Coordinates of C-alpha atoms in Angstrom, one line a residue:
Chain U
X14 CA 27.0 -7.6 -66.7
X15 CA 27.4 -4.7 -69.1
X16 CA 24.1 -3.3 -67.8
X17 CA 25.4 -3.7 -64.2
X18 CA 28.5 -1.7 -65.1
X19 CA 26.5 1.0 -66.8
X20 CA 24.3 1.3 -63.7
X21 CA 27.3 1.6 -61.5
X22 CA 28.9 4.2 -63.8
X23 CA 25.7 6.2 -63.5
X24 CA 25.8 5.9 -59.8
X25 CA 29.5 7.0 -59.7
X26 CA 28.6 9.9 -62.0
X27 CA 25.7 11.2 -59.9
X28 CA 27.7 10.9 -56.7
X29 CA 30.8 12.6 -58.1
X30 CA 31.5 16.0 -56.8
X31 CA 32.2 18.7 -59.4
X32 CA 30.4 20.5 -61.9
X33 CA 29.5 18.5 -65.0
X34 CA 26.1 19.5 -66.5
X35 CA 24.4 18.8 -69.8
X36 CA 23.6 22.3 -70.8
X37 CA 21.1 21.1 -73.5
X38 CA 19.0 19.4 -70.8
X39 CA 17.8 20.9 -67.5
X40 CA 16.4 24.4 -67.3
X41 CA 17.6 28.0 -67.3
X42 CA 16.8 30.9 -65.0
X43 CA 17.5 34.4 -66.3
X44 CA 18.8 36.4 -63.4
X45 CA 18.9 39.6 -65.5
X46 CA 16.5 42.6 -65.3
X47 CA 15.8 44.1 -68.8
X48 CA 17.3 47.4 -69.7
X49 CA 14.6 50.0 -70.2
X50 CA 13.6 53.5 -69.1
X51 CA 12.9 52.2 -65.6
X52 CA 16.2 50.5 -65.1
X53 CA 17.6 51.3 -61.7
X54 CA 20.8 53.5 -61.6
X55 CA 22.6 55.3 -58.7
X56 CA 20.9 58.6 -58.0
X57 CA 23.9 60.5 -59.5
X58 CA 24.3 58.4 -62.6
X59 CA 23.1 58.6 -66.2
X60 CA 20.2 56.3 -66.8
X61 CA 19.5 54.0 -69.8
X62 CA 18.1 55.6 -72.9
X63 CA 17.1 53.9 -76.1
X64 CA 16.3 55.8 -79.4
X65 CA 14.8 54.5 -82.6
X66 CA 16.9 54.6 -85.7
X67 CA 14.2 52.9 -87.9
X68 CA 11.4 50.5 -87.4
X69 CA 9.1 49.5 -90.2
X70 CA 8.9 48.5 -93.9
X71 CA 11.7 49.8 -96.1
X72 CA 11.8 50.8 -99.7
X73 CA 13.8 47.6 -100.3
X74 CA 10.8 45.5 -99.5
X75 CA 12.0 44.1 -96.2
X76 CA 11.1 44.9 -92.6
X77 CA 13.8 46.5 -90.5
X78 CA 14.2 47.8 -87.0
X79 CA 17.3 49.2 -85.1
X80 CA 18.0 51.4 -82.1
X81 CA 20.7 53.3 -80.4
X82 CA 21.3 53.2 -76.7
X83 CA 23.3 54.9 -73.9
X84 CA 23.8 54.4 -70.2
X85 CA 26.2 54.5 -67.3
X86 CA 28.2 51.3 -66.8
X87 CA 26.8 50.8 -63.3
X88 CA 23.0 50.4 -63.5
X89 CA 20.4 47.7 -64.2
X90 CA 21.8 44.2 -63.8
X91 CA 25.5 44.9 -64.1
X92 CA 29.0 43.9 -63.0
X93 CA 31.5 46.0 -61.0
X94 CA 34.9 45.1 -62.3
X95 CA 37.6 45.2 -59.7
X96 CA 39.0 48.5 -61.2
X97 CA 35.8 50.2 -60.1
X98 CA 37.1 50.4 -56.5
X99 CA 40.7 49.2 -56.7
X100 CA 43.5 51.0 -58.5
X101 CA 45.4 48.7 -60.9
X102 CA 42.9 45.9 -60.5
X103 CA 41.2 44.0 -63.4
X104 CA 39.1 46.0 -65.9
X105 CA 35.9 44.5 -67.1
X106 CA 37.4 43.2 -70.4
X107 CA 40.3 41.6 -68.5
X108 CA 38.2 39.3 -66.3
X109 CA 39.0 35.7 -67.3
X110 CA 35.9 33.9 -68.6
X111 CA 36.6 31.1 -66.1
X112 CA 36.0 33.5 -63.3
X113 CA 32.6 34.4 -64.6
X114 CA 31.3 30.8 -64.8
X115 CA 31.1 28.5 -61.8
X116 CA 29.0 26.6 -59.3
X117 CA 26.4 28.8 -57.7
X118 CA 26.0 29.0 -53.9
X119 CA 22.8 30.9 -53.0
X120 CA 22.8 32.3 -49.4
X121 CA 19.2 33.3 -48.4
X122 CA 19.3 36.3 -46.1
X123 CA 15.8 37.5 -46.9
X124 CA 14.6 37.1 -43.3
X125 CA 17.4 39.2 -42.0
X126 CA 16.9 41.8 -44.8
X127 CA 13.1 42.0 -44.2
X128 CA 13.7 42.8 -40.5
X129 CA 16.4 45.4 -41.3
X130 CA 16.5 47.3 -44.6
X131 CA 20.1 48.3 -43.8
X132 CA 21.2 44.8 -43.1
X133 CA 24.8 43.8 -43.8
X134 CA 25.4 40.1 -44.4
X135 CA 27.7 38.8 -41.7
X136 CA 30.5 36.2 -41.6
X137 CA 28.1 34.2 -39.4
X138 CA 25.5 34.2 -42.1
X139 CA 28.1 32.6 -44.4
X140 CA 29.4 30.0 -41.9
X141 CA 25.8 29.2 -41.0
X142 CA 25.2 28.4 -44.7
X143 CA 28.3 26.3 -44.7
X144 CA 27.2 24.3 -41.6
X145 CA 24.3 23.1 -43.7
X146 CA 25.8 22.9 -47.2
X147 CA 29.5 22.4 -46.7
X148 CA 32.4 24.9 -47.1
X149 CA 32.1 27.3 -50.0
X150 CA 34.8 26.1 -52.4
X151 CA 37.4 28.1 -54.3
X152 CA 35.9 29.3 -57.6
X153 CA 32.4 29.5 -56.2
X154 CA 30.0 32.1 -57.4
X155 CA 28.2 33.3 -54.3
X156 CA 24.8 34.9 -54.6
X157 CA 23.2 36.7 -51.7
X158 CA 19.4 36.6 -51.8
X159 CA 18.0 39.5 -49.9
X160 CA 14.6 38.9 -51.4
X161 CA 14.3 42.4 -52.7
X162 CA 14.4 41.7 -56.5
X163 CA 10.6 41.8 -56.6
X164 CA 10.7 45.5 -55.6
X165 CA 12.8 46.4 -58.7
X166 CA 12.4 48.8 -60.5
X167 CA 10.4 50.8 -58.0
X168 CA 13.2 52.9 -56.7
X169 CA 11.4 54.2 -53.6
X170 CA 10.8 50.7 -52.2
X171 CA 13.9 49.1 -53.8
X172 CA 16.6 51.5 -52.8
X173 CA 14.9 53.9 -50.3
X174 CA 14.4 56.9 -52.6
X175 CA 13.2 57.7 -56.1
X176 CA 15.0 61.1 -56.0
X177 CA 18.0 61.7 -58.2
X178 CA 21.0 63.8 -57.6
X179 CA 23.8 64.1 -55.0
X180 CA 21.4 64.9 -52.1
X181 CA 19.5 61.6 -52.7
X182 CA 22.5 59.4 -51.9
X183 CA 22.0 60.0 -48.1
X184 CA 18.5 58.5 -48.4
X185 CA 19.6 55.2 -49.9
X186 CA 18.5 52.2 -47.8
X187 CA 19.0 48.6 -48.9
X188 CA 20.9 45.6 -47.6
X189 CA 24.5 44.7 -48.6
X190 CA 27.4 42.5 -47.7
X191 CA 29.3 43.5 -44.6
X192 CA 33.1 43.9 -44.5
X193 CA 33.6 40.8 -42.3
X194 CA 31.5 38.7 -44.6
X195 CA 33.5 40.0 -47.6
X196 CA 36.7 39.2 -45.9
X197 CA 35.6 35.6 -45.3
X198 CA 34.5 35.2 -48.9
X199 CA 38.0 36.5 -50.0
X200 CA 39.5 33.9 -47.7
X201 CA 37.4 31.2 -49.4
X202 CA 38.8 32.2 -52.8
X203 CA 35.5 32.7 -54.4
X204 CA 35.4 33.8 -58.1
X205 CA 32.6 36.4 -57.8
X206 CA 29.7 37.6 -55.6
X207 CA 26.3 39.0 -56.5
X208 CA 23.1 40.2 -54.9
X209 CA 19.7 41.5 -55.6
X210 CA 20.3 45.1 -54.5
X211 CA 21.9 48.2 -56.2
X212 CA 25.3 47.8 -54.5
X213 CA 27.4 45.1 -52.8
X214 CA 27.9 47.7 -50.0
X215 CA 24.6 48.5 -48.1
X216 CA 22.8 51.7 -49.0
X217 CA 24.1 53.7 -46.0
X218 CA 27.8 52.9 -46.6
X219 CA 30.1 55.9 -46.6
X220 CA 33.4 54.1 -47.2
X221 CA 32.4 51.3 -49.6
X222 CA 34.7 49.0 -47.5
X223 CA 33.2 45.8 -49.0
X224 CA 33.8 47.0 -52.6
X225 CA 37.4 47.8 -51.6
X226 CA 38.0 44.5 -49.9
X227 CA 36.6 42.4 -52.7
X228 CA 38.1 44.4 -55.6
X229 CA 41.6 44.7 -54.0
X230 CA 41.5 40.9 -54.4
X231 CA 40.2 41.1 -58.0
X232 CA 36.8 39.7 -57.1
X233 CA 34.0 41.3 -59.2
X234 CA 30.5 42.0 -57.9
X235 CA 27.2 41.5 -59.7
X236 CA 24.5 44.0 -58.7
X237 CA 20.8 44.4 -59.3
X238 CA 20.6 40.6 -59.9
X239 CA 17.0 39.5 -60.5
X240 CA 14.9 37.0 -58.6
X241 CA 16.9 34.1 -57.3
X242 CA 13.9 32.3 -55.6
X243 CA 14.0 29.6 -58.3
X244 CA 17.6 28.6 -57.5
X245 CA 18.7 25.8 -55.1
X246 CA 21.2 26.7 -52.4
X247 CA 23.8 24.6 -54.3
X248 CA 23.8 22.7 -57.6
X249 CA 23.3 25.5 -60.1
X250 CA 25.8 26.7 -62.6
X251 CA 26.1 30.4 -62.9
X252 CA 27.2 32.0 -66.2
X253 CA 27.7 35.8 -65.9
X254 CA 29.0 37.5 -69.1
X255 CA 29.4 41.2 -69.2
X256 CA 29.6 43.5 -72.2
X257 CA 33.2 43.6 -73.1
X258 CA 33.9 47.4 -72.7
X259 CA 37.7 48.0 -73.2
X260 CA 39.1 49.5 -70.0
X261 CA 35.6 49.5 -68.5
X262 CA 35.0 49.7 -64.8
X263 CA 31.9 47.5 -65.2
X264 CA 28.9 47.3 -67.5
X265 CA 25.7 45.5 -68.5
X266 CA 25.8 41.9 -67.3
X267 CA 23.8 39.0 -68.7
X268 CA 23.6 36.5 -65.7
X269 CA 21.9 33.2 -66.0
X270 CA 21.7 30.0 -64.0
X271 CA 21.5 26.5 -65.3
X272 CA 19.7 23.9 -63.2
X273 CA 20.4 20.2 -64.0
Chain Z
X2 CA 37.7 -4.1 -58.5
X3 CA 36.4 -0.8 -57.5
X4 CA 39.2 0.8 -59.5
X5 CA 38.3 -1.3 -62.4
X6 CA 34.7 -0.1 -62.2
X7 CA 35.7 3.6 -62.0
X8 CA 38.0 3.2 -65.1
X9 CA 35.0 1.7 -66.9
X10 CA 32.8 4.5 -65.7
X11 CA 35.3 7.0 -67.1
X12 CA 35.4 5.2 -70.4
X13 CA 31.6 5.1 -70.7
X14 CA 31.5 8.8 -69.8
X15 CA 34.1 9.9 -72.4
X16 CA 32.3 7.8 -75.1
X17 CA 28.9 9.1 -74.3
X18 CA 27.3 11.2 -77.0
X19 CA 25.8 14.5 -76.0
X20 CA 26.9 17.7 -74.5
X21 CA 28.1 17.2 -71.0
X22 CA 31.1 19.3 -70.1
X23 CA 32.8 20.2 -66.9
X24 CA 32.9 23.9 -67.2
X25 CA 35.4 24.3 -64.4
X26 CA 37.9 22.2 -66.4
X27 CA 39.0 22.6 -70.0
X28 CA 39.6 26.0 -71.6
X29 CA 37.7 29.0 -72.8
X30 CA 38.0 31.0 -76.0
X31 CA 36.6 34.5 -76.0
X32 CA 35.1 35.1 -79.4
X33 CA 34.3 38.8 -78.6
X34 CA 36.1 41.9 -79.9
X35 CA 36.4 44.6 -77.2
X36 CA 34.2 47.7 -77.5
X37 CA 36.3 50.8 -78.0
X38 CA 36.6 53.8 -80.3
X39 CA 37.7 51.5 -83.1
X40 CA 34.8 49.1 -82.9
X41 CA 33.4 48.4 -86.3
X42 CA 29.9 49.7 -87.1
X43 CA 27.9 49.9 -90.3
X44 CA 28.9 53.1 -92.3
X45 CA 25.6 54.7 -91.5
X46 CA 25.4 53.8 -87.7
X47 CA 26.4 55.6 -84.5
X48 CA 29.7 54.2 -83.2
X49 CA 30.8 53.3 -79.7
X50 CA 31.7 56.1 -77.4
X51 CA 32.9 56.0 -73.8
X52 CA 33.2 59.0 -71.5
X53 CA 34.8 59.2 -68.1
X54 CA 32.6 60.0 -65.1
X55 CA 35.5 59.8 -62.6
X56 CA 38.8 57.9 -62.3
X57 CA 41.1 58.5 -59.4
X58 CA 41.3 58.9 -55.6
X59 CA 38.2 60.3 -53.9
X60 CA 37.8 62.5 -50.9
X61 CA 36.4 59.4 -49.1
X62 CA 39.9 57.8 -49.2
X63 CA 39.1 55.1 -51.7
X64 CA 39.9 54.8 -55.4
X65 CA 37.0 54.9 -57.9
X66 CA 36.5 54.7 -61.6
X67 CA 33.3 54.8 -63.7
X68 CA 32.3 55.6 -67.3
X69 CA 29.3 56.2 -69.5
X70 CA 28.9 54.7 -72.9
X71 CA 26.7 54.9 -76.0
X72 CA 26.4 53.0 -79.2
X73 CA 24.1 51.6 -81.9
X74 CA 22.8 48.1 -81.2
X75 CA 24.4 46.7 -84.3
X76 CA 28.2 47.0 -84.1
X77 CA 31.2 45.4 -82.6
X78 CA 30.6 41.8 -81.7
X79 CA 26.8 41.8 -81.6
X80 CA 23.6 39.9 -82.1
X81 CA 20.9 40.5 -84.6
X82 CA 17.7 39.6 -82.9
X83 CA 15.0 38.2 -85.3
X84 CA 13.0 41.4 -85.0
X85 CA 15.9 43.2 -86.8
X86 CA 14.7 41.9 -90.2
X87 CA 11.3 40.1 -89.5
X88 CA 8.2 41.9 -88.3
X89 CA 6.7 40.3 -85.2
X90 CA 9.7 38.0 -84.6
X91 CA 11.6 37.7 -81.3
X92 CA 13.2 40.8 -79.8
X93 CA 16.6 40.5 -78.2
X94 CA 15.2 40.2 -74.6
X95 CA 12.8 37.5 -75.7
X96 CA 15.3 35.0 -77.0
X97 CA 15.3 31.9 -74.8
X98 CA 18.6 31.3 -73.0
X99 CA 18.5 27.7 -74.3
X100 CA 18.7 29.1 -77.8
X101 CA 21.9 31.0 -77.0
X102 CA 23.8 28.0 -75.6
X103 CA 24.6 24.9 -77.6
X104 CA 27.1 22.7 -79.3
X105 CA 29.3 24.6 -81.8
X106 CA 29.8 23.6 -85.4
X107 CA 32.5 25.6 -87.0
X108 CA 32.5 25.6 -90.8
X109 CA 35.8 26.8 -92.3
X110 CA 35.2 28.7 -95.5
X111 CA 38.4 30.7 -95.3
X112 CA 39.8 29.4 -98.5
X113 CA 36.7 30.3 -100.5
X114 CA 36.6 33.7 -98.8
X115 CA 40.2 34.4 -99.5
X116 CA 39.6 33.7 -103.2
X117 CA 36.5 35.9 -103.3
X118 CA 35.9 38.8 -100.9
X119 CA 32.2 38.8 -101.9
X120 CA 31.8 35.0 -101.3
X121 CA 28.5 33.7 -100.2
X122 CA 28.6 30.4 -98.2
X123 CA 26.6 27.8 -100.2
X124 CA 24.5 24.8 -99.3
X125 CA 27.3 22.7 -100.7
X126 CA 29.7 24.2 -98.2
X127 CA 27.4 23.0 -95.5
X128 CA 26.7 19.5 -96.9
X129 CA 30.4 19.2 -97.5
X130 CA 31.1 19.9 -93.8
X131 CA 28.4 17.3 -92.9
X132 CA 29.9 14.6 -95.1
X133 CA 33.0 14.8 -92.8
X134 CA 31.4 15.6 -89.5
X135 CA 27.8 14.2 -89.6
X136 CA 24.6 16.1 -90.1
X137 CA 24.3 19.4 -88.2
X138 CA 21.7 18.7 -85.4
X139 CA 18.7 20.6 -84.2
X140 CA 19.8 23.2 -81.7
X141 CA 23.3 23.6 -83.1
X142 CA 25.1 26.9 -83.1
X143 CA 26.8 27.2 -86.5
X144 CA 29.8 29.4 -86.8
X145 CA 31.1 30.3 -90.3
X146 CA 34.8 31.0 -90.2
X147 CA 35.7 33.2 -93.2
X148 CA 39.1 33.9 -91.6
X149 CA 38.7 37.6 -91.7
X150 CA 38.6 38.3 -87.9
X151 CA 42.3 39.2 -88.0
X152 CA 41.5 42.2 -90.2
X153 CA 39.2 43.7 -87.6
X154 CA 39.0 46.6 -86.8
X155 CA 40.7 47.9 -89.9
X156 CA 37.6 48.9 -91.8
X157 CA 39.2 49.3 -95.1
X158 CA 40.5 45.7 -95.3
X159 CA 37.8 44.2 -93.1
X160 CA 34.7 45.6 -94.8
X161 CA 35.9 47.2 -98.0
X162 CA 35.8 50.8 -96.9
X163 CA 36.7 53.0 -94.0
X164 CA 34.3 55.7 -95.2
X165 CA 31.1 56.6 -93.3
X166 CA 27.7 57.7 -94.5
X167 CA 25.1 56.4 -96.9
X168 CA 27.5 56.6 -99.9
X169 CA 29.9 54.2 -98.4
X170 CA 27.4 51.3 -98.2
X171 CA 27.9 50.5 -102.0
X172 CA 31.6 50.0 -101.3
X173 CA 31.1 47.3 -98.7
X174 CA 32.9 44.1 -99.6
X175 CA 33.0 41.1 -97.2
X176 CA 31.8 37.4 -97.3
X177 CA 28.4 36.3 -96.0
X178 CA 26.0 33.4 -95.9
X179 CA 24.1 32.9 -99.1
X180 CA 20.3 32.4 -99.2
X181 CA 20.5 28.7 -100.2
X182 CA 22.9 28.1 -97.3
X183 CA 20.6 29.9 -94.9
X184 CA 17.6 27.9 -96.1
X185 CA 19.5 24.6 -95.4
X186 CA 20.4 25.8 -91.9
X187 CA 16.8 26.7 -91.3
X188 CA 15.8 23.2 -92.4
X189 CA 18.4 21.7 -89.9
X190 CA 16.6 23.6 -87.1
X191 CA 19.8 25.3 -85.9
X192 CA 19.5 27.6 -82.8
X193 CA 21.7 30.4 -84.2
X194 CA 24.4 31.2 -86.7
X195 CA 27.4 33.5 -86.5
X196 CA 30.4 34.7 -88.5
X197 CA 33.5 36.8 -88.5
X198 CA 32.3 39.6 -90.8
X199 CA 30.1 42.7 -90.2
X200 CA 26.9 41.1 -91.5
X201 CA 25.4 37.6 -92.1
X202 CA 24.5 38.9 -95.7
X203 CA 27.6 39.6 -97.8
X204 CA 28.7 43.2 -98.1
X205 CA 27.2 43.6 -101.6
X206 CA 23.7 42.4 -100.6
X207 CA 20.8 44.7 -101.6
X208 CA 17.9 42.7 -100.3
X209 CA 19.3 41.1 -97.1
X210 CA 17.6 37.9 -98.1
X211 CA 19.7 35.8 -95.7
X212 CA 18.7 38.0 -92.7
X213 CA 15.0 37.7 -93.8
X214 CA 15.2 34.0 -94.2
X215 CA 16.8 33.3 -90.9
X216 CA 14.9 35.9 -88.9
X217 CA 11.5 34.9 -90.3
X218 CA 12.3 31.6 -88.6
X219 CA 13.3 33.3 -85.3
X220 CA 17.0 32.4 -85.8
X221 CA 19.4 35.1 -84.5
X222 CA 22.7 36.0 -86.1
X223 CA 26.0 36.7 -84.4
X224 CA 28.2 39.3 -86.3
X225 CA 31.7 40.5 -86.0
X226 CA 32.6 37.3 -84.1
X227 CA 36.3 37.2 -83.2
X228 CA 39.0 34.7 -84.3
X229 CA 37.6 31.1 -84.4
X230 CA 40.9 29.5 -85.3
X231 CA 41.3 28.0 -81.9
X232 CA 38.0 26.1 -82.2
X233 CA 37.5 22.5 -83.3
X234 CA 35.0 21.8 -86.1
X235 CA 32.8 20.0 -83.5
X236 CA 33.0 19.5 -79.7
X237 CA 32.9 23.0 -78.4
X238 CA 30.1 24.6 -76.4
X239 CA 29.1 28.0 -77.5
X240 CA 27.6 30.5 -75.0
X241 CA 26.4 33.7 -76.5
X242 CA 24.7 36.1 -74.1
X243 CA 23.5 39.5 -75.3
X244 CA 22.8 42.6 -73.3
X245 CA 19.1 42.4 -72.3
X246 CA 17.8 45.5 -74.0
X247 CA 14.0 45.5 -73.7
X248 CA 12.4 45.5 -77.1
X249 CA 15.9 45.6 -78.7
X250 CA 16.6 44.6 -82.3
X251 CA 20.0 43.4 -81.2
X252 CA 22.9 44.5 -79.0
X253 CA 26.3 43.9 -77.7
X254 CA 27.0 40.1 -77.4
X255 CA 29.5 38.3 -75.2
X256 CA 30.2 35.1 -77.1
X257 CA 32.6 32.5 -75.7
X258 CA 33.4 28.9 -76.5
X259 CA 34.2 26.2 -74.0
X260 CA 36.6 23.4 -75.0
X261 CA 36.6 20.2 -73.0

């Protein structure tokens, strides 16, 4: 009888909605591009640099290596804190940890993005996903898979231009989240949204309306997220922890997914 | 009857050993000091700097803020990757995510550290903890609480000197993990070890024997961890995600604890 109860308990467990995962089991997917000299930054931004302090054997008899580094907050795999585009909104160090950890909902828009490099994810893309997987719940971390992570860090193919400077901005071409899609995600009460392009607004955006919509509602965006093809549409746990820069508008993000 | 079964299932669940936690419930403790002009670095290292790119209303009609930043890898709340003190060992971007997430074991040595600023945590401190809480398992994340996080970032009281430069190194005074303690933790097969001082070796170390012992075995160290007083001795989940610097010897770490 005890065995029967345990089997039933296991059944109840596996059927239970929610989020319980044994993090020591299952597998991890690192959704983070490494920071190096090729890391992708906005054409007008400082890029990542690393300089050696020391690397080798010391007079003390031990091996030692250490480096310095410098970068803009917004480049490589990074977070846009709400203050990036919304006055008075949360800074990167003020984001609650509970908002940076949550159930992952991966919306595959790679077919649309392949057909149109300037594609903007629509509300219909989101409701279409929901028709199959159920409504996106409050606290969800929504990841938009445009399928372009494999082009990173080749800036010409990934973002439309390898040029730097103000004049290059007009030549940016990559998909993003459209304003009506952003508005729907705000209504859903999501915790955060990310995608595998340089910006949550598409490359041709002039008004950054999606940034403004999300960030006015204190929703951060994860940009230049790495390959999501190993993630299920639902059932992953996303953990996205940024460097804690006091007063920062964003910064380097380590984003990982746990699969049960 | 169904209600009875569910109650039993809940009981089985709560009694189950292991690591399963609902990350959407419970609470989070951020164990990370913010990066700012006061962040604590080794007396010989570059410190953290942040410079404004833009902060205010743009001609485009939207608010915008962004900054650049620069630092040494080893300062503030950070990780020492094994390559920091062991030739050929893992670099910061090579550490498996599964090694950076695990059950937390918090060993309180604050009484010993208060009595002796140069205290080195001993094997007896660890076996004493185990006598009360059981043997530290493989994959554990061990946190040593010296109780000095509250002194951060006052360098004079936190690390013995506010001076910078090579001459100041001899004046460093803070507790660390002794070599015999490190050897025992290596034997236990822990995933990582951290503490609330600037270095896993105590301030007066000349040979950095604890770094070498840990890192030769590919065990990273978390340094300048923030206040652990809100953590239980066992039962927390530690998630410690570093900035993914390619080839890095360490870097900024966001370390958090989840309590069920």
